[in-house]
Each structure stands twice: as C-alpha cells, then as structure tokens.
Short mmCIF file of C-alpha atoms in Angstrom, two decimals:
data_model
loop_
_atom_site.label_atom_id
_atom_site.label_comp_id
_atom_site.label_asym_id
_atom_site.label_seq_id
_atom_site.Cartn_x
_atom_site.Cartn_y
_atom_site.Cartn_z
CA MET A 1 -10.44 -17.44 -2.66
CA ILE A 2 -10.83 -19.51 0.52
CA VAL A 3 -7.15 -18.77 1.26
CA ILE A 4 -7.84 -15.02 1.21
CA PHE A 5 -10.94 -15.59 3.35
CA ALA A 6 -8.97 -17.53 5.97
CA ARG A 7 -6.01 -15.15 5.86
CA THR A 8 -8.20 -12.08 6.29
CA ILE A 9 -9.78 -13.59 9.41
CA ILE A 10 -6.39 -14.61 10.83
CA VAL A 11 -4.77 -11.20 10.14
CA PHE A 12 -7.80 -9.38 11.57
CA PHE A 13 -7.69 -11.33 14.83
CA VAL A 14 -3.90 -11.12 15.13
CA ILE A 15 -4.08 -7.31 14.86
CA LEU A 16 -7.14 -7.15 17.13
CA ILE A 17 -5.39 -9.16 19.86
CA LEU A 18 -2.18 -7.15 19.54
CA MET A 19 -4.03 -3.81 19.62
CA ARG A 20 -5.85 -5.06 22.72
CA ILE A 21 -2.52 -5.88 24.36
CA MET A 22 -1.10 -2.46 23.40
CA GLY A 23 -3.93 -0.83 25.30
CA LYS A 24 -6.65 1.78 24.82
CA ARG A 25 -4.23 4.71 24.62
CA GLN A 26 -3.32 3.67 21.09
CA LEU A 27 -6.87 4.19 19.89
CA GLY A 28 -7.06 7.90 20.62
CA GLU A 29 -3.64 9.39 20.26
CA LEU A 30 -0.54 8.28 18.43
CA GLU A 31 3.01 8.92 19.57
CA LEU A 32 5.78 8.71 17.00
CA SER A 33 6.59 5.02 17.46
CA GLU A 34 2.88 4.15 17.54
CA LEU A 35 2.34 6.01 14.28
CA ILE A 36 5.19 4.04 12.69
CA VAL A 37 3.66 0.77 13.90
CA SER A 38 0.19 1.74 12.63
CA VAL A 39 1.41 2.72 9.17
CA MET A 40 3.65 -0.33 8.80
CA VAL A 41 1.10 -2.79 10.15
CA ALA A 42 -1.57 -1.50 7.74
CA ASN A 43 0.79 -2.12 4.85
CA LEU A 44 2.10 -5.48 6.07
CA ALA A 45 -1.36 -6.83 6.83
CA ALA A 46 -2.55 -6.09 3.30
CA MET A 47 0.35 -7.86 1.57
CA PRO A 48 -0.52 -11.55 2.15
CA LEU A 49 -4.18 -10.79 1.49
CA GLN A 50 -3.39 -9.46 -1.97
CA ASP A 51 -0.73 -12.03 -2.83
CA ILE A 52 -1.62 -15.61 -1.89
CA GLY A 53 1.79 -16.75 -3.10
CA MET A 54 3.34 -15.04 -0.11
CA PRO A 55 3.49 -17.08 3.12
CA LEU A 56 1.23 -15.61 5.81
CA PHE A 57 4.12 -15.80 8.26
CA ASN A 58 6.04 -13.24 6.17
CA ALA A 59 3.47 -10.68 7.33
CA VAL A 60 2.50 -12.07 10.74
CA ILE A 61 6.08 -12.24 12.06
CA PRO A 62 6.90 -8.57 11.28
CA ILE A 63 3.50 -7.47 12.65
CA VAL A 64 4.02 -9.38 15.92
CA LEU A 65 7.58 -8.05 16.10
CA LEU A 66 6.47 -4.44 15.53
CA PHE A 67 3.82 -4.64 18.24
CA SER A 68 6.29 -6.25 20.63
CA LEU A 69 8.89 -3.56 19.98
CA GLU A 70 6.25 -0.90 20.56
CA ILE A 71 5.26 -2.53 23.87
CA ILE A 72 8.93 -2.69 24.91
CA ILE A 73 9.56 0.96 23.90
CA SER A 74 6.43 2.10 25.79
CA GLY A 75 7.54 0.12 28.84
CA ILE A 76 11.09 1.50 28.83
CA SER A 77 9.85 5.06 28.22
CA MET A 78 7.64 4.75 31.30
CA LYS A 79 10.69 3.86 33.37
CA SER A 80 13.28 6.23 31.88
CA ILE A 81 12.65 9.92 31.26
CA LYS A 82 15.84 10.23 29.17
CA PHE A 83 14.68 7.41 26.91
CA ARG A 84 11.21 8.97 26.66
CA VAL A 85 12.67 12.30 25.56
CA LEU A 86 14.96 10.53 23.08
CA ILE A 87 12.12 8.58 21.46
CA TYR A 88 9.13 10.92 21.76
CA GLY A 89 10.79 14.33 22.15
CA LYS A 90 9.72 17.07 24.56
CA PRO A 91 6.54 19.16 24.61
CA CYS A 92 7.15 22.56 23.02
CA ILE A 93 5.70 25.84 24.36
CA LEU A 94 4.43 27.85 21.39
CA ILE A 95 2.64 30.67 23.26
CA GLU A 96 3.74 32.01 26.62
CA ASP A 97 1.93 34.84 28.39
CA GLY A 98 0.10 35.91 25.24
CA ARG A 99 3.31 36.06 23.14
CA ILE A 100 4.19 33.62 20.39
CA ALA A 101 7.50 31.88 21.12
CA GLN A 102 9.02 32.34 17.67
CA HIS A 103 12.16 30.34 18.43
CA ASN A 104 10.08 27.31 19.48
CA MET A 105 7.77 27.75 16.49
CA LYS A 106 10.83 27.44 14.22
CA LYS A 107 12.22 24.54 16.24
CA CYS A 108 8.93 22.63 15.99
CA ARG A 109 8.42 23.67 12.34
CA PHE A 110 4.97 24.96 13.25
CA THR A 111 3.58 27.73 11.03
CA ILE A 112 1.49 30.65 12.26
CA ASP A 113 -1.42 29.37 10.12
CA GLU A 114 -1.30 25.99 11.85
CA LEU A 115 -1.12 27.66 15.25
CA MET A 116 -4.08 29.96 14.51
CA ALA A 117 -6.11 27.06 13.09
CA SER A 118 -5.46 25.00 16.25
CA LEU A 119 -6.46 27.94 18.46
CA ARG A 120 -9.62 28.56 16.44
CA SER A 121 -10.57 24.89 16.78
CA GLN A 122 -10.50 25.49 20.56
CA GLY A 123 -12.64 28.61 20.20
CA ILE A 124 -9.78 31.06 20.77
CA LEU A 125 -9.33 33.92 18.32
CA ASP A 126 -6.92 36.18 20.21
CA VAL A 127 -3.38 35.01 20.97
CA ALA A 128 -3.10 37.63 23.74
CA LYS A 129 -5.76 35.74 25.73
CA VAL A 130 -3.58 32.64 25.91
CA LYS A 131 -1.40 32.00 28.95
CA TYR A 132 0.28 28.88 27.59
CA SER A 133 -0.07 26.88 24.42
CA VAL A 134 1.89 23.64 24.36
CA LEU A 135 2.55 21.39 21.39
CA GLU A 136 2.47 17.93 22.96
CA THR A 137 4.61 15.01 21.82
CA ASP A 138 1.60 13.36 20.18
CA GLY A 139 1.11 16.48 18.01
CA SER A 140 -1.91 17.89 19.84
CA LEU A 141 -1.94 21.55 20.92
CA ASN A 142 -3.11 22.16 24.48
CA THR A 143 -3.99 25.68 25.48
CA VAL A 144 -4.51 27.36 28.84
CA LEU A 145 -6.22 30.76 28.85
CA GLN A 146 -5.06 33.74 30.93
CA ALA A 147 -6.69 33.72 34.38
CA GLY A 148 -8.97 36.62 33.48
CA GLU A 149 -10.19 34.87 30.31
CA GLN A 150 -11.08 31.55 31.91
CA PRO A 151 -14.74 30.76 32.51
CA ALA A 152 -15.78 31.28 36.14
CA THR A 153 -16.14 28.10 38.14
CA ALA A 154 -18.94 27.35 40.60
CA SER A 155 -16.58 27.77 43.55
CA GLN A 156 -15.45 31.18 42.24
CA LEU A 157 -19.11 32.21 42.00
CA GLY A 158 -19.75 30.87 45.50
CA ILE A 159 -22.46 28.43 44.49
CA ALA A 160 -22.68 24.77 45.41
CA PRO A 161 -24.02 22.71 42.51
CA ASP A 162 -25.15 19.11 43.03
CA GLU A 163 -22.31 16.63 42.88
CA LEU A 164 -22.28 14.61 39.68
CA SER A 165 -22.73 10.93 40.23
CA TYR A 166 -21.53 7.97 38.22
CA PRO A 167 -24.25 6.62 35.94
CA TYR A 168 -24.85 2.87 36.09
CA THR A 169 -26.52 1.33 33.07
CA ILE A 170 -28.84 -1.27 34.59
CA ILE A 171 -30.75 -2.33 31.46
CA ASP A 172 -29.28 -2.19 27.97
CA ASN A 173 -31.56 -3.05 25.07
CA GLY A 174 -33.72 -5.44 27.10
CA ARG A 175 -30.81 -7.08 28.96
CA ILE A 176 -30.15 -6.65 32.67
CA LEU A 177 -26.51 -5.82 33.44
CA SER A 178 -26.28 -7.70 36.75
CA GLU A 179 -22.75 -6.50 37.52
CA ASN A 180 -23.86 -2.84 37.28
CA LEU A 181 -26.94 -3.59 39.40
CA ARG A 182 -24.66 -5.06 42.05
CA LEU A 183 -22.25 -2.10 41.87
CA TYR A 184 -25.22 0.25 42.29
CA GLY A 185 -26.00 -1.65 45.49
CA ARG A 186 -29.48 -2.85 44.53
CA ASP A 187 -31.09 -6.22 43.81
CA MET A 188 -33.68 -7.73 41.50
CA ASN A 189 -36.55 -6.87 43.88
CA TRP A 190 -35.66 -3.19 43.60
CA LEU A 191 -35.36 -3.51 39.82
CA ASN A 192 -38.75 -5.22 39.50
CA LYS A 193 -40.35 -2.45 41.55
CA GLN A 194 -38.70 0.15 39.29
CA LEU A 195 -40.02 -1.62 36.20
CA LEU A 196 -43.56 -1.72 37.60
CA SER A 197 -43.41 1.94 38.61
CA HIS A 198 -42.51 2.79 34.98
CA GLY A 199 -45.40 0.72 33.68
CA VAL A 200 -43.49 -2.23 32.22
CA LYS A 201 -43.71 -5.88 33.17
CA SER A 202 -40.36 -7.13 31.92
CA GLN A 203 -36.89 -5.75 31.20
CA LYS A 204 -37.43 -6.85 27.61
CA GLU A 205 -39.70 -3.83 27.15
CA VAL A 206 -36.93 -1.43 28.20
CA PHE A 207 -34.44 0.18 25.82
CA THR A 208 -32.26 1.63 28.56
CA MET A 209 -32.38 2.24 32.27
CA ILE A 210 -29.61 4.30 33.83
CA ALA A 211 -29.40 4.80 37.58
CA PHE A 212 -27.67 7.72 39.29
CA ASP A 213 -26.90 8.26 42.96
CA GLY A 214 -29.90 9.31 45.01
CA ASP A 215 -32.24 6.89 43.16
CA ARG A 216 -32.52 9.20 40.16
CA ILE A 217 -33.41 7.04 37.15
CA TYR A 218 -33.29 7.66 33.42
CA PHE A 219 -35.80 5.33 31.80
CA GLU A 220 -36.48 4.74 28.11
CA LYS A 221 -39.01 2.19 26.89
CA LEU A 222 -38.23 0.10 23.82
CA GLU A 223 -39.98 1.49 20.75
CA GLU A 224 -42.53 -0.83 19.21
CA LYS A 225 -41.41 -2.46 15.99
CA LYS A 226 -42.92 -0.98 12.84
CA LYS A 227 -45.29 -3.39 11.15
CA MET B 1 5.81 -4.27 33.35
CA LYS B 2 3.88 -7.45 32.47
CA ASN B 3 3.27 -6.17 28.94
CA MET B 4 6.93 -5.26 28.57
CA LEU B 5 8.01 -8.74 29.63
CA PHE B 6 5.47 -10.17 27.21
CA GLY B 7 6.99 -8.00 24.46
CA PHE B 8 10.49 -9.20 25.31
CA ALA B 9 9.28 -12.80 25.40
CA VAL B 10 7.69 -12.45 21.96
CA VAL B 11 10.83 -10.86 20.46
CA VAL B 12 12.98 -13.66 21.94
CA ALA B 13 10.51 -16.31 20.73
CA VAL B 14 10.49 -14.83 17.21
CA PHE B 15 14.30 -14.67 17.24
CA ILE B 16 14.53 -18.33 18.32
CA GLY B 17 12.00 -19.21 15.61
CA VAL B 18 14.08 -17.37 13.01
CA CYS B 19 17.26 -19.14 14.18
CA PHE B 20 15.46 -22.48 13.97
CA GLY B 21 14.31 -21.52 10.46
CA ILE B 22 17.90 -20.84 9.41
CA TYR B 23 19.07 -24.13 10.95
CA ARG B 24 16.27 -26.07 9.27
CA ILE B 25 16.83 -24.60 5.81
CA ASP B 26 20.60 -25.04 6.21
CA THR B 27 20.38 -28.73 7.07
CA THR B 28 17.77 -29.37 4.36
CA THR B 29 19.77 -27.67 1.61
CA GLU B 30 23.05 -29.21 2.76
CA ASP B 31 21.49 -32.69 2.68
CA MET B 32 20.23 -31.99 -0.84
CA LEU B 33 23.56 -30.56 -1.95
CA VAL B 34 25.37 -33.76 -0.87
CA HIS B 35 23.15 -35.78 -3.23
CA ILE B 36 23.55 -33.20 -5.97
CA GLU B 37 27.35 -33.36 -5.64
CA TYR B 38 27.17 -37.14 -6.03
CA ALA B 39 24.95 -36.61 -9.07
CA ARG B 40 27.55 -34.25 -10.54
CA GLY B 41 30.28 -36.89 -10.05
CA PHE B 42 28.16 -39.66 -11.61
CA THR B 43 27.29 -37.39 -14.55
CA GLN B 44 30.94 -36.57 -15.14
CA SER B 45 31.76 -40.30 -15.18
CA GLY B 46 28.84 -40.96 -17.52
CA ASP B 47 26.72 -42.92 -14.98
CA PHE B 48 23.44 -41.14 -15.73
CA ALA B 49 21.22 -43.70 -13.98
CA SER B 50 22.99 -43.16 -10.64
CA ALA B 51 23.01 -39.39 -11.20
CA SER B 52 19.26 -39.50 -11.75
CA GLN B 53 18.82 -41.52 -8.54
CA GLU B 54 20.80 -38.94 -6.57
CA ILE B 55 18.75 -36.07 -7.96
CA ARG B 56 15.58 -37.95 -7.04
CA ALA B 57 16.91 -38.47 -3.51
CA ALA B 58 17.56 -34.72 -3.23
CA MET B 59 14.09 -34.03 -4.60
CA ASN B 60 12.55 -36.33 -1.97
CA ILE B 61 14.24 -34.30 0.77
CA TRP B 62 12.86 -31.13 -0.83
CA GLU B 63 9.33 -32.57 -0.98
CA ASP B 64 9.51 -33.90 2.59
CA SER B 65 10.33 -30.42 3.88
CA GLY B 66 7.28 -29.05 2.03
CA PHE B 67 5.34 -28.07 5.15
CA TYR B 68 8.15 -25.95 6.53
CA THR B 69 9.21 -24.45 3.17
CA HIS B 70 5.61 -23.45 2.36
CA ILE B 71 5.43 -21.51 5.64
CA CYS B 72 8.68 -19.64 5.11
CA ILE B 73 9.44 -19.37 1.39
CA ARG B 74 7.44 -17.62 -1.32
CA ASN B 75 5.39 -20.01 -3.47
CA SER B 76 7.00 -18.69 -6.68
CA GLU B 77 10.44 -19.58 -5.25
CA LEU B 78 9.24 -23.08 -4.31
CA ASP B 79 7.78 -23.66 -7.78
CA GLU B 80 11.00 -22.46 -9.39
CA THR B 81 13.05 -24.87 -7.28
CA THR B 82 10.80 -27.81 -8.16
CA ASP B 83 11.03 -26.83 -11.86
CA THR B 84 14.83 -26.74 -11.61
CA PHE B 85 14.81 -30.28 -10.14
CA PHE B 86 12.64 -31.55 -12.98
CA LYS B 87 14.82 -29.79 -15.56
CA ALA B 88 17.93 -31.47 -14.11
CA LEU B 89 16.20 -34.87 -14.14
CA SER B 90 15.07 -34.39 -17.73
CA ASP B 91 18.54 -33.30 -18.88
CA ILE B 92 20.20 -36.24 -17.13
CA SER B 93 17.76 -38.69 -18.70
CA SER B 94 18.72 -37.28 -22.12
CA GLU B 95 22.26 -38.47 -21.25
CA ASN B 96 23.84 -35.30 -22.57
CA LYS B 97 26.79 -34.71 -20.24
CA GLU B 98 27.33 -30.99 -20.92
CA VAL B 99 23.67 -30.01 -20.66
CA SER B 100 23.23 -32.18 -17.53
CA LEU B 101 26.20 -30.57 -15.78
CA ILE B 102 24.82 -27.10 -16.57
CA SER B 103 21.43 -28.12 -15.10
CA ILE B 104 23.07 -29.56 -11.99
CA GLU B 105 25.10 -26.36 -11.57
CA LYS B 106 21.92 -24.29 -11.96
CA LEU B 107 20.18 -26.46 -9.35
CA THR B 108 23.12 -26.08 -6.95
CA LEU B 109 23.13 -22.29 -7.33
CA HIS B 110 19.38 -22.15 -6.88
CA LEU B 111 19.49 -24.13 -3.64
CA LEU B 112 22.39 -22.02 -2.38
CA SER B 113 20.32 -18.90 -3.09
CA VAL B 114 17.35 -20.37 -1.16
CA GLN B 115 19.75 -21.05 1.72
CA GLU B 116 21.25 -17.55 1.53
CA MET B 117 17.81 -15.89 1.53
CA GLU B 118 17.27 -17.06 5.13
CA HIS B 119 20.63 -15.74 6.31
CA ALA B 120 21.14 -12.14 7.41
CA SER B 121 23.93 -10.55 5.42
CA LEU B 122 24.54 -7.13 3.88
CA ARG B 123 23.43 -8.60 0.55
CA THR B 124 20.16 -10.09 1.81
CA VAL B 125 19.26 -7.22 4.16
CA PHE B 126 19.87 -4.40 1.72
#
C-alpha cells in the first residue's frame, strides 16, 4: 500500500510540474495534440498506481516524453504557419453574412443541430443575424453579429463612462499582500489609516480589501466564528 | 523558445537514457549468457558441479543488477527469470543431463527474450 501512496504522490507532482511548464493555455482550451496528451497521460498515470508490479518509470518516461513532444510541437507551430496548419488545421467559417456555408459544414462534419446549439448557447436564435461564425481549431465556435444586431457601445451612444481600473487585492483573508500594496503605490501607514477608518484594528479582522484607482476601496470584515 | 529547448533537451535525455538502458541490459545478459554457455558445456560433459557453479555465477550477475532491472523490467518478468535460474540449478543438482540441458536452454531463451524486450524491432514495437 505504501508503494501506491508514494507512487501517487510522485505521479501527481510529475504531472503538476509538466502541466505548469506547458502553460496556462492548456487549462482552458485543448488543441488536437493537447487533447491527445491529456487522454494518454490520464491513462498512463493510472497504470502504475493500479499495478505495483509495473516499474514507475514505464509510466513516467512516456508521460515526460508526451509533454516534451507537446512543448516542441507548440514551439514549432508558433514559428511555422505551415506546420501549425498541418497539425492543428485551419479555422472554418460556418456562417457568412447570415448564410450557412454548407460546403464548410460538410468539410468540418458539423451538423445543423450542433451549429444551432452553439448559437443558442451564445444567445443567438436567428442565423440571419450572424455576420460570421467561425469554428476554431480548438473546436469552439466564435460568432460575430451583423453590425445592426450588435449592442451599442458607449462611444456609439456618445457617453463617457468612468474608466475601469485594475483591482488590487490588499488584504486576503487576514493577510496583507505587500506586493499588491506596493504596486498600488501605497504603504503601511496608508493601510493602517484605511483599517482604522473602517473600524478595525488589525488586518486579521478583514476578510478582503480591494483597492481601485482613485482610492475607491471594497472592504469586507471577517465574519465572526459561530460558537 | 526556452520551453521548446527544454522539450528537446528532455527528449534527447530520455533517448540517451533508453540507449544506456539497452547497453546495460545487453552487457548484463551477455555476461550471464557466457556463464550459461559454460554451464551447458559442463553439463554435456557430465561435470554437474562446475555447471552449477557457472549458473550461480550468472545468477549473481542477475542479482547484482537488481536495482537497474527493478526500474526497467516488470516485476513478474524478474520473478520468472529468478524462478528459471532456480529451476536450472535444481535440475543440474539432480544430475539428469537431459533435463538439465532443457532447463539451461529455457534459461538462455528467457534471458534472450529479456534482452530483446529492450530493443526496438518490428516484433517488439508491434
């Protein structure tokens, strides 16, 4: 049992480190080669955990190799467009100017039901309202509405809304995030004054404090523990 | 670019590791096979004590390479090899020439199969 315990920890950290090296992009969307890696790694990782007679290296080596190949393929595809098209394919336009591109639908093996379901998930019910709908290489469908169907922007309406500012979390669950405080351009004296003005003596009494440009503060006290 | 180089480095490192693995298993099995060949000769000439000594020498090489073999070869395969060694030793100690030669042949084939498993060939890949 201790073997499985140790192996699980090793396999977990090997995959964690490799996923970290592959980058955040892998977490949200999967290209073809990334999907292959994910499916194969899941299977390979489980094998030495189920069968302690199998050397751990029999799983770790293919996993490391798969991640390395994926990193190499991603790197080459960033440099070469031809290679990128060869490995990941090209985006496919499924709707153009409110008309379904039947030839592309066939080419991408995309059914009308799948297309309508994707449009509905984006809140679009009428194909005629769509300017372009593109099936991306990661399988997602991106849609651009006709100019007349797009929501009016502030500039089109001639109004000038307040600029959005980046929120800096200064206190997180009773802990001061010094780096964020520095980036916000303030010091501990300012923070202590803010705490006093919100009726608390220490940061330990604060659940979260988020600072926006123009000294606007979102402040939430820590709830008292139930007895 | 850094990540790509890292990927290349890992692939090269794994490839070198695999090549070292093949070299290591080759030298280990070849060393064992030399002793086993001597054992076959001694058995054929009826010198069972010397044959037994040679098999033991081969078995010592096998046991000494335990750390490496446990990393690379399935445990069931390792156990089977050890069993085959013991079977050969037991048959030789019974001083039955025919049975001993069959056991030695079985041991030879088994070690050759362990050696072949590490090599890339159409047979092992597919």
